[in-house]
Short mmCIF file of C-alpha atoms in Angstrom, two decimals:
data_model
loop_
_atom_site.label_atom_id
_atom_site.label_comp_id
_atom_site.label_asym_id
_atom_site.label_seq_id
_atom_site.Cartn_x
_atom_site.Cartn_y
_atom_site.Cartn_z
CA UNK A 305 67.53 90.80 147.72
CA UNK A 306 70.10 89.90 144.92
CA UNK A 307 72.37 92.96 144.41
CA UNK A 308 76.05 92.36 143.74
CA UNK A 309 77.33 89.94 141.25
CA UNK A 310 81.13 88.67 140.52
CA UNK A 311 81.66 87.40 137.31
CA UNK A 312 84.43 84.63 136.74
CA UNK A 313 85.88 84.25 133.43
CA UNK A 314 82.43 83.40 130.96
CA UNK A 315 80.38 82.75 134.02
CA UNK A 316 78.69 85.02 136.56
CA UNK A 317 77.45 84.35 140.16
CA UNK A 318 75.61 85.79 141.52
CA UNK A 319 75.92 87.22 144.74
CA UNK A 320 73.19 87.96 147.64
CA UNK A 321 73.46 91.48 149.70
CA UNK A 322 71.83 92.98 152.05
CA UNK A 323 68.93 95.33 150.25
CA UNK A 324 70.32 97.90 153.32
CA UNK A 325 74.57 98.22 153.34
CA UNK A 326 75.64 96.22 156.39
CA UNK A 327 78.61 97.37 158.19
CA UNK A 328 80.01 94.05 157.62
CA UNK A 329 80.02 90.06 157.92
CA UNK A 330 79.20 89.22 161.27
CA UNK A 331 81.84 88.02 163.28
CA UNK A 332 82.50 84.71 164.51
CA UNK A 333 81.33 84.38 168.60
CA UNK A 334 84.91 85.06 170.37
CA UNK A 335 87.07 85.71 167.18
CA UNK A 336 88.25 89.13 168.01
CA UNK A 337 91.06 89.76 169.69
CA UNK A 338 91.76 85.87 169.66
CA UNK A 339 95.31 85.38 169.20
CA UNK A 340 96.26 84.43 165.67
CA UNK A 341 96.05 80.91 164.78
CA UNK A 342 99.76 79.18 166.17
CA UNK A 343 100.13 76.62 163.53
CA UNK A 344 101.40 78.50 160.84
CA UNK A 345 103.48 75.69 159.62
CA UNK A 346 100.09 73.94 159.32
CA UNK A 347 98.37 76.10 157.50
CA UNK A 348 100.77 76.91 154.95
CA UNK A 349 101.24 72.87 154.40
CA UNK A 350 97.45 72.57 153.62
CA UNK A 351 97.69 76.28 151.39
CA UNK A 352 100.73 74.38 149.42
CA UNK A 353 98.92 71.09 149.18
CA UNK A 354 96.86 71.87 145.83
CA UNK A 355 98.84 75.01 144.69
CA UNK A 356 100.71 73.73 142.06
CA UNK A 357 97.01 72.09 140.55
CA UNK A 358 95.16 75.08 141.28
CA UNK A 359 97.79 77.21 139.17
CA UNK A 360 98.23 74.68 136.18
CA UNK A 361 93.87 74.28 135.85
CA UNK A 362 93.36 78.31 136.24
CA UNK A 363 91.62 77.81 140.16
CA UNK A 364 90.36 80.49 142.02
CA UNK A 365 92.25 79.40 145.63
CA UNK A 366 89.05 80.61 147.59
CA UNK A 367 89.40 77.35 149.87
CA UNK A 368 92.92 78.35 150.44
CA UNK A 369 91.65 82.10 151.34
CA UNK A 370 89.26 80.17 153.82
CA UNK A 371 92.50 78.88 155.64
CA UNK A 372 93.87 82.32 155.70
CA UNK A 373 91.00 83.53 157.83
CA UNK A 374 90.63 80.77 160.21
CA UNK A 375 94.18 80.96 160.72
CA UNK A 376 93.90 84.58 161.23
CA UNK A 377 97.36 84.72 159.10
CA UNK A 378 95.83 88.16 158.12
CA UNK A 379 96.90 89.32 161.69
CA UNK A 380 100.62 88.52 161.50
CA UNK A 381 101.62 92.55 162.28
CA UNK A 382 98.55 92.79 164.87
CA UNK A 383 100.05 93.06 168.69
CA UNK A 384 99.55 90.06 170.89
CA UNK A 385 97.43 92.59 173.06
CA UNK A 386 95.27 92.89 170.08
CA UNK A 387 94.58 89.58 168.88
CA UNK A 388 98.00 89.30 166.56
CA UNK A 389 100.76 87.43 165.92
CA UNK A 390 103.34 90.65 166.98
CA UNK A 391 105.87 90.38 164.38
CA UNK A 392 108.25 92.45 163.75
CA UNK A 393 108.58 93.84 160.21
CA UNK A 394 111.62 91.36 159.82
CA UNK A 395 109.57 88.40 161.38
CA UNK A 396 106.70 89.33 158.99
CA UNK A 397 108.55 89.05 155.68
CA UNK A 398 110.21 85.98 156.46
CA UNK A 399 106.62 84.98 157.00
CA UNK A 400 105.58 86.22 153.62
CA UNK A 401 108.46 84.42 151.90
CA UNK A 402 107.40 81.05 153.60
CA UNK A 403 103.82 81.69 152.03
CA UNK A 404 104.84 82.37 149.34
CA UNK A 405 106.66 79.57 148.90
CA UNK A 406 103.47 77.77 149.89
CA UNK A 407 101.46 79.56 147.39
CA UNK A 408 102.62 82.87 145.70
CA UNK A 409 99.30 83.45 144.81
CA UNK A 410 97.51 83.39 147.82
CA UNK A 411 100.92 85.90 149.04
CA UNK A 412 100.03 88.07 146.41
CA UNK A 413 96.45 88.37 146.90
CA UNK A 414 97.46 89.28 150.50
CA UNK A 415 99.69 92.48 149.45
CA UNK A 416 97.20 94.59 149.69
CA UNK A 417 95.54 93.51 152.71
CA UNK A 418 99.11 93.77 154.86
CA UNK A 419 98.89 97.63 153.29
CA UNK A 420 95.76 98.28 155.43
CA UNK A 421 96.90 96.63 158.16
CA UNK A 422 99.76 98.42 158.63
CA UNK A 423 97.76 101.73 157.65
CA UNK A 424 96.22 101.01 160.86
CA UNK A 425 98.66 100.43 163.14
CA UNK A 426 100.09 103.55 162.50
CA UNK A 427 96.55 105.73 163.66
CA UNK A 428 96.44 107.22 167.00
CA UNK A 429 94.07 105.42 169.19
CA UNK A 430 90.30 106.12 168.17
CA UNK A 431 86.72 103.91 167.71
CA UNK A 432 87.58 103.97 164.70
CA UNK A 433 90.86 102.07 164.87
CA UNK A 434 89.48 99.34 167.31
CA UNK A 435 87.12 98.78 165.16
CA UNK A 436 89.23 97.90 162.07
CA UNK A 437 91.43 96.34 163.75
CA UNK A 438 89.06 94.02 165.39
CA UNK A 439 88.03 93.02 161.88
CA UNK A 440 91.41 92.33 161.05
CA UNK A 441 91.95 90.14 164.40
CA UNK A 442 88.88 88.53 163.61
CA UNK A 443 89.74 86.79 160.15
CA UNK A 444 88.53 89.47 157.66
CA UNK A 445 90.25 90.05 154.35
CA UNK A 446 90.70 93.46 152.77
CA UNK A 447 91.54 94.03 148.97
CA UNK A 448 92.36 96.92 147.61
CA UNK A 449 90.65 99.83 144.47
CA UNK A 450 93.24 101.71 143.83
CA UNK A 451 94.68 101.97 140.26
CA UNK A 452 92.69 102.70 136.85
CA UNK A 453 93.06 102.62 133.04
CA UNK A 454 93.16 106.18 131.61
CA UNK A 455 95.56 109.29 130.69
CA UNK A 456 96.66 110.09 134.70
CA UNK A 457 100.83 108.64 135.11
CA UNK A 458 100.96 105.86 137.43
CA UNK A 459 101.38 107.00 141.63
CA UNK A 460 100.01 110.63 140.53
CA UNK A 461 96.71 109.84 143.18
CA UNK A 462 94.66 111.43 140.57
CA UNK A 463 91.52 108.92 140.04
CA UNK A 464 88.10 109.34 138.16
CA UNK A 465 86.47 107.47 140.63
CA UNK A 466 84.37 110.21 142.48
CA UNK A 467 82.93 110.16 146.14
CA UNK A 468 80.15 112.97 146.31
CA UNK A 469 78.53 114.08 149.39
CA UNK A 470 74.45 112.47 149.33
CA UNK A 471 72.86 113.89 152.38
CA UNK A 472 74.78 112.92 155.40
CA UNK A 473 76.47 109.70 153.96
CA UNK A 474 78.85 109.83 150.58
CA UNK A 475 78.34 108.26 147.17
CA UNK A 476 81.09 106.37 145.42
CA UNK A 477 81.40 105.82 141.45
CA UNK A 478 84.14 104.56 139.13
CA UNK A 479 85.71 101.94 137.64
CA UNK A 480 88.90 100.41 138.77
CA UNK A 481 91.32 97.80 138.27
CA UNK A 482 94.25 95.47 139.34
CA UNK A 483 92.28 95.16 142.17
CA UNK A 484 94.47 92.09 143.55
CA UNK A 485 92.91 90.49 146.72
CA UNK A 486 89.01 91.87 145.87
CA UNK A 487 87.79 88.81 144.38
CA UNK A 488 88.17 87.02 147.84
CA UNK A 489 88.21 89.74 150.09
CA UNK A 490 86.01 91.18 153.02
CA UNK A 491 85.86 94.28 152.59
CA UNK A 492 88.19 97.00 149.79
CA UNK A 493 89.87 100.09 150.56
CA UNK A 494 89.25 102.46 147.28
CA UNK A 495 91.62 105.25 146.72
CA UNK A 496 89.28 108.32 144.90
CA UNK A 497 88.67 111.81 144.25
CA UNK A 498 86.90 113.56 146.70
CA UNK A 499 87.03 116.99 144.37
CA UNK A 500 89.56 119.31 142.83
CA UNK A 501 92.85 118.04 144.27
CA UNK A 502 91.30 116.04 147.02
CA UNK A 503 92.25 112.16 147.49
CA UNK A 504 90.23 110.56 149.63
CA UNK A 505 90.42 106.24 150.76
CA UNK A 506 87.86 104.64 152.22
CA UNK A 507 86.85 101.25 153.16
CA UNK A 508 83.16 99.67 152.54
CA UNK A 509 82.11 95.66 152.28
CA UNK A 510 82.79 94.21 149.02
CA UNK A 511 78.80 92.86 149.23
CA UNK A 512 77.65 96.37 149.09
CA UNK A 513 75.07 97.22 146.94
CA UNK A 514 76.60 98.61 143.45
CA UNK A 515 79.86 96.84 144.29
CA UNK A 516 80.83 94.69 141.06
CA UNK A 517 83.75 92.57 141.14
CA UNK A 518 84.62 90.82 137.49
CA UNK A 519 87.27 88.14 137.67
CA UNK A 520 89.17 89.60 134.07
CA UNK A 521 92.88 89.65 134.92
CA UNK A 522 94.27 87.96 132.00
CA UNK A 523 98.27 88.25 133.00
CA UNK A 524 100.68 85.33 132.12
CA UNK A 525 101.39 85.12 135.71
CA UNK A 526 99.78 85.52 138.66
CA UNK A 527 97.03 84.56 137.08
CA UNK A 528 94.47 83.81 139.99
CA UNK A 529 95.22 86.88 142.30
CA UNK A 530 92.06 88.29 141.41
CA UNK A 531 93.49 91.55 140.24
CA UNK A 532 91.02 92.28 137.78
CA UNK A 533 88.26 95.30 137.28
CA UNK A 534 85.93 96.47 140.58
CA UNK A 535 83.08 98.96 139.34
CA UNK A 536 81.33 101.39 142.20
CA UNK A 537 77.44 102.49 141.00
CA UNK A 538 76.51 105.09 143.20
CA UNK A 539 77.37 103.22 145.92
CA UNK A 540 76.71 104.23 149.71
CA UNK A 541 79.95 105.11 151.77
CA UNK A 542 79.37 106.45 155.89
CA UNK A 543 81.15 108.88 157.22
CA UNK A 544 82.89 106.69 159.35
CA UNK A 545 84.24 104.68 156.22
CA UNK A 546 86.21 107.25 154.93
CA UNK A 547 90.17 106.79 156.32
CA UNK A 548 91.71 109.71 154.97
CA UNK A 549 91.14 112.83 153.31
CA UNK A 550 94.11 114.46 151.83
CA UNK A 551 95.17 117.39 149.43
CA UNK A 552 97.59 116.52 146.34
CA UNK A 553 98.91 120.07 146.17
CA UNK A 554 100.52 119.60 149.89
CA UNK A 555 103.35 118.50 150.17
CA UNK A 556 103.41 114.47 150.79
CA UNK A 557 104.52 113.63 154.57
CA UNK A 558 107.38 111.46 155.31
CA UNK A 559 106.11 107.38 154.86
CA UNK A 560 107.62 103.86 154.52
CA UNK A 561 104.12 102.06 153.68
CA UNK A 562 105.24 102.04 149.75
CA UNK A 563 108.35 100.69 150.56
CA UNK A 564 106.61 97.97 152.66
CA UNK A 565 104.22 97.53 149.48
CA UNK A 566 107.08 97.27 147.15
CA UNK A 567 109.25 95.04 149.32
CA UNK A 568 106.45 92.89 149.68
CA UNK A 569 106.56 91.74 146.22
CA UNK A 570 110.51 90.68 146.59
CA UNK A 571 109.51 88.65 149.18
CA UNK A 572 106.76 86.80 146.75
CA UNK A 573 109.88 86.39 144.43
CA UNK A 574 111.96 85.01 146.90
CA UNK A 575 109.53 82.26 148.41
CA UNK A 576 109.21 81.73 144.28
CA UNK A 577 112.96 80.93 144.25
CA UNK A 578 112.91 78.58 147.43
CA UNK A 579 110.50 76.45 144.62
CA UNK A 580 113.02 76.74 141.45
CA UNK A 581 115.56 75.25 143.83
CA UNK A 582 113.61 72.05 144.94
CA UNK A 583 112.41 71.37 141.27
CA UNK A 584 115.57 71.80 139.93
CA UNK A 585 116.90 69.07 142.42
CA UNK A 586 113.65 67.25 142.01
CA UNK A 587 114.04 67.64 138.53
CA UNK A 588 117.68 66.53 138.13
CA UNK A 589 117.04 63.22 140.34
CA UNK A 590 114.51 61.85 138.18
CA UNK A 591 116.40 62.08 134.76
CA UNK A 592 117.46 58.49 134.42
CA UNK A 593 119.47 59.81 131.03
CA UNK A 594 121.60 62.27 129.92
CA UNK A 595 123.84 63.10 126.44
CA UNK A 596 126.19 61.16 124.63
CA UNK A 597 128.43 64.14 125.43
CA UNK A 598 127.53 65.02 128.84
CA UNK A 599 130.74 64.59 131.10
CA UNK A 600 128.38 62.24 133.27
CA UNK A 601 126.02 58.85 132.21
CA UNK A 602 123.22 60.20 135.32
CA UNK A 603 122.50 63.36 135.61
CA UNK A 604 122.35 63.50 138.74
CA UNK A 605 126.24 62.92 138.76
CA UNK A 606 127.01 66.00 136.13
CA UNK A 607 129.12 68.32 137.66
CA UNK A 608 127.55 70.69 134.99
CA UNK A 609 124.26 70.47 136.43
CA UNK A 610 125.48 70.35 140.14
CA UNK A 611 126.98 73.71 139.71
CA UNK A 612 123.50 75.00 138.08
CA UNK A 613 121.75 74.31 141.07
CA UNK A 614 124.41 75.56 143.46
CA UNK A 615 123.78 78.83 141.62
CA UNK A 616 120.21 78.53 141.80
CA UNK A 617 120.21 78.30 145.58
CA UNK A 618 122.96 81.14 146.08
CA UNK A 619 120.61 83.06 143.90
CA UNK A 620 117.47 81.93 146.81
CA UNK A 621 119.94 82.64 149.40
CA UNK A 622 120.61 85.93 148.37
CA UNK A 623 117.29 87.06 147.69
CA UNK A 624 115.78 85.95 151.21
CA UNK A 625 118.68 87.58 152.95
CA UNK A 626 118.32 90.68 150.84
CA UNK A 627 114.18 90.98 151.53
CA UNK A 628 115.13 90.44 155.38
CA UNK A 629 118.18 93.33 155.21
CA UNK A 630 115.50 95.22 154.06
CA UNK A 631 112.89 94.63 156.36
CA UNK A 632 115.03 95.87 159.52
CA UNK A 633 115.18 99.44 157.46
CA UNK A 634 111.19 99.35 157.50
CA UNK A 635 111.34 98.03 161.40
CA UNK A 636 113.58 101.11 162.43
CA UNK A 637 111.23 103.41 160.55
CA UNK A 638 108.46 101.98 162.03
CA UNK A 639 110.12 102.37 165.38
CA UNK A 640 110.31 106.41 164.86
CA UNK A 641 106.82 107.06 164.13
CA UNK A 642 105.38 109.85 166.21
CA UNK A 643 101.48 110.81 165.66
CA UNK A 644 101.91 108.22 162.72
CA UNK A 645 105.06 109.64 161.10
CA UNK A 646 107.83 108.19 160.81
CA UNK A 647 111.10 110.71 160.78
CA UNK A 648 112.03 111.34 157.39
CA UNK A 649 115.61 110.18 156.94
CA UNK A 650 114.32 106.47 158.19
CA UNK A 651 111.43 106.98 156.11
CA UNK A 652 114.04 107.71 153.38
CA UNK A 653 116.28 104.57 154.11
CA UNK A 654 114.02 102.21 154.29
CA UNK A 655 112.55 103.78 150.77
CA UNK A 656 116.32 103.31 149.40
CA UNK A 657 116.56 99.69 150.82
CA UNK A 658 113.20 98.59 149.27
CA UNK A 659 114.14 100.03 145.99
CA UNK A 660 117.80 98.65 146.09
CA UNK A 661 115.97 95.48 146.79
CA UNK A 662 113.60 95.53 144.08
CA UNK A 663 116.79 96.03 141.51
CA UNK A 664 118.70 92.91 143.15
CA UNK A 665 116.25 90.60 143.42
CA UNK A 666 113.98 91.03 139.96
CA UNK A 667 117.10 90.62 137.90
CA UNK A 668 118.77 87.27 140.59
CA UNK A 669 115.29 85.86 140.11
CA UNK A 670 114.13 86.32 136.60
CA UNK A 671 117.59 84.70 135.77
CA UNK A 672 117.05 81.90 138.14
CA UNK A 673 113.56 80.53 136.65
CA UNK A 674 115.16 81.05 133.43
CA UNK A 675 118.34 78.72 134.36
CA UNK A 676 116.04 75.78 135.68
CA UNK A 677 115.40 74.56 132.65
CA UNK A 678 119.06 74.22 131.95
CA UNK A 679 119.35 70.99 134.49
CA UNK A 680 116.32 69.47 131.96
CA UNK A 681 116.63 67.80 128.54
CA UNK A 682 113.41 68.93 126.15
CA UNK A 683 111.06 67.17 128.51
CA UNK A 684 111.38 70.60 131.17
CA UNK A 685 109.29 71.83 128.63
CA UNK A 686 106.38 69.44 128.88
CA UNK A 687 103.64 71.51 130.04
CA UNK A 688 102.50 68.88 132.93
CA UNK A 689 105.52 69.88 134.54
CA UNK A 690 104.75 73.18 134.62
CA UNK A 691 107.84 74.80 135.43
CA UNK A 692 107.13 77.95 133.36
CA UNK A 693 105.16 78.55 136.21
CA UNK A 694 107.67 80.62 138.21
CA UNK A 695 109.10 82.73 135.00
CA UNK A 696 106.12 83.85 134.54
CA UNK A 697 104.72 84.92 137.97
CA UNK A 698 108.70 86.15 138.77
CA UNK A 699 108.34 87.94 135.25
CA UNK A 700 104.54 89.20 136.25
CA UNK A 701 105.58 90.60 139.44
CA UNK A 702 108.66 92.33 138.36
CA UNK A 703 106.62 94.56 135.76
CA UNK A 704 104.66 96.47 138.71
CA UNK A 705 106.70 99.04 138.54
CA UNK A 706 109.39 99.22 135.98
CA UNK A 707 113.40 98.13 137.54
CA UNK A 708 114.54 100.40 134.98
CA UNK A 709 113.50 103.69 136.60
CA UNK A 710 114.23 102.25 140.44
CA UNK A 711 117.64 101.65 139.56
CA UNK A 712 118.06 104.97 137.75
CA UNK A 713 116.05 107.24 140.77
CA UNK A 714 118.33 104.89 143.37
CA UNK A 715 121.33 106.22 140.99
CA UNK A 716 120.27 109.74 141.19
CA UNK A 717 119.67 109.94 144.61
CA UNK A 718 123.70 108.74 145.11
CA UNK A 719 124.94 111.04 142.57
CA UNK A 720 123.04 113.97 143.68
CA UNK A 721 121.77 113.44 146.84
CA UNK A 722 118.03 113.57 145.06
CA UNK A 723 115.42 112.80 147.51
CA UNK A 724 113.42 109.37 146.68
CA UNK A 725 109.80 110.43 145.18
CA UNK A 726 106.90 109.66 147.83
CA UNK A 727 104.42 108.08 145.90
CA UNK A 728 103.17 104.72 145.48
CA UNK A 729 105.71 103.29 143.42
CA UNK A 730 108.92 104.25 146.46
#
């Protein structure tokens, strides 16, 4: 029975569903708890292959998505014992900044997914737990419905997107959006209301019946992260697909999965950066002419230009190392966790580090792809280079959440000794 469409741009396919919810795709005879796929290098060379084409003609990367799950690259933070890769938090983003020098989008539509993977590592051993996490050994993707237009401020948790009790199961309805990952995703965890000052996230197949995905993100950058709208009609959520349950009026515990979400997006910009350095050189070699007043006849031999792209790869430099200082913060506070919590001064410094991060690295790199296009006469403009490429998915990701207010809450918490906000957005 045809039940679920996705709509892409003008056109719309449709998409066949079971007429009953499944739990799931099936899996693939022996993929869980295989180990993840070893050639990483491999993978990310045949991700990178078409990634500057796919960006430049506006292509969904769903045959670079298919490489993510048969590599299993989804599994990076997974144990060995449990079918993973068993990196450390420092291991992982150094991962993250190779793919996304591969292909920021397919990094970014990842974010997300990494969010719930982590989300389960920290549970207590249950069914539930193997179960997810079997999925996630096995190859599946998970997006994310978590954000929506209307009056409620950004990282309040308060959603119009309603799960109701409907005999013994639940009912989910609302609209959401920047729902990066959905389009090519498994399964999506949905952040809603589950009554007066109740959050509740759950996870259900993105083939379920009254599950709409609409391909309508229209950003200058990051175009092709599928982070548009995801609309829920009345549709069926089990008991056993609800992950937490929570009350906004209590007072938040101590956590270091925002910071991983937010540091997660430095490490996009700094795989970004790794790319503005080898088209600048790339770039700079095949001039065969320069200015009349240039202090050089190639350009290749301008001192000018040499020192431009010595700055351009202090700025990469910098912004890897930065992510990766980071990333030990978010290892030691994922070292402390106890029942799932990690203690709160950790939780705290690895908040601080990811923030500090964020305020580094958005300004080094915005100013980077900027100053590329000084080692290019009027041709760096042509649009079949496409080098506007990285300002705009460097500009794109810094607007998630504004630098601005990091850098004065980071401030703040020196000055006064202010604790960071737990929310989303720290």
């Amino acid at each position: 029975m045809i039940r679920g469409r996705i709509i892409c741009g003008r056109t719309a396919f449709i998409v066949p569903t079971m007429a009953t919810p499944a739990a799931g795709p099936e899996r693939d005879p022996g993929a869980a708890g295989a180990p993840a796929r070893t050639d990483f290098a491999g993978a990310l060379r045949e991700i990178a292959s078409g990634a500057a084409q796919r960006e430049a003609h506006d292509e969904n990367p769903f045959a670079a998505i298919e490489i993510v799950r048969a590599a299993r690259i989804g599994a990076l933070r997974l144990p060995v014992r449990d079918g993973g890769a068993g990196h450390s938090m420092r291991q992982f983003f150094g991962a993250i900044i190779d793919l996304a020098a591969a292909d920021p989008v397919v990094a970014h539509i990842l974010r997300t997914h990494y969010w719930f993977v982590e989300e389960r590592l920290r549970e207590p051993e249950s069914a539930r737990r193997t179960h997810w996490i079997g999925e996630i050994a096995a190859g599946r993707i998970f997006g994310n419905a978590t954000t929506e237009h209307g009056p409620a401020a950004l990282g309040a948790l308060r959603y119009q997107t309603v799960l109701t009790p409907e005999g013994e199961d639940f009912s989910l309805t609302g609209t959401k959006f920047y729902c990066t990952g959905t389009l090519f995703s498994d399964y999506v965890n949905v952040w809603a209301s589950g009554g007066p000052e109740k959050l509740v996230s759950l996870v259900v197949p993105t083939k379920r019946h009254g599950i709409t995905l609409i391909d309508d993100w229209d950003g200058m950058g990051a175009r092709k992260t599928g982070s548009g709208t995801t609309k829920f009609d009345r549709v069926l959520v089990r008991p056993e697909e609800i992950l937490l349950e929570a009350r906004l009026d209590a007072q938040p515990p101590p956590t270091y999965e925002f910071a991983f979400l937010q540091l997660y997006l430095q490490a996009i910009m700094a795989g970004i950066l790794r790319n503005v350095v080898a088209d600048a050189v790339k770039l700079v070699k095949s001039r065969e002419r320069s200015f009349a007043f240039a202090p050089a006849e190639k350009p290749a031999d301008d001192p000018l230009l040499q020192e431009v792209i010595g700055e351009l790869s202090a700025a990469a430099f910098a912004a890897e190392a930065t992510v990766l200082h980071a990333a030990e913060a978010l290892d030691a506070a994922h070292a402390s966790l106890r029942n799932g919590i990690p203690e709160e001064a950790l939780a705290q410094k690895a908040s601080l580090a990811a923030a500090q991060a964020k305020v580094h690295v958005d300004r080094v790199a915005a100013r980077a792809s900027d100053q590329l296009f000084d080692v290019g006469g009027a041709s760096a403009a042509s649009k079949s280079k496409n080098l506007d490429r990285h300002w705009r998915a460097i500009r794109t990701l810094t607007m998630h959440n504004p630098t601005l207010y990091k850098a004065m809450v980071v401030g703040k918490h020196l000055v006064h000794g202010d604790p960071l906000p737990i929310n989303g957005y720290f």
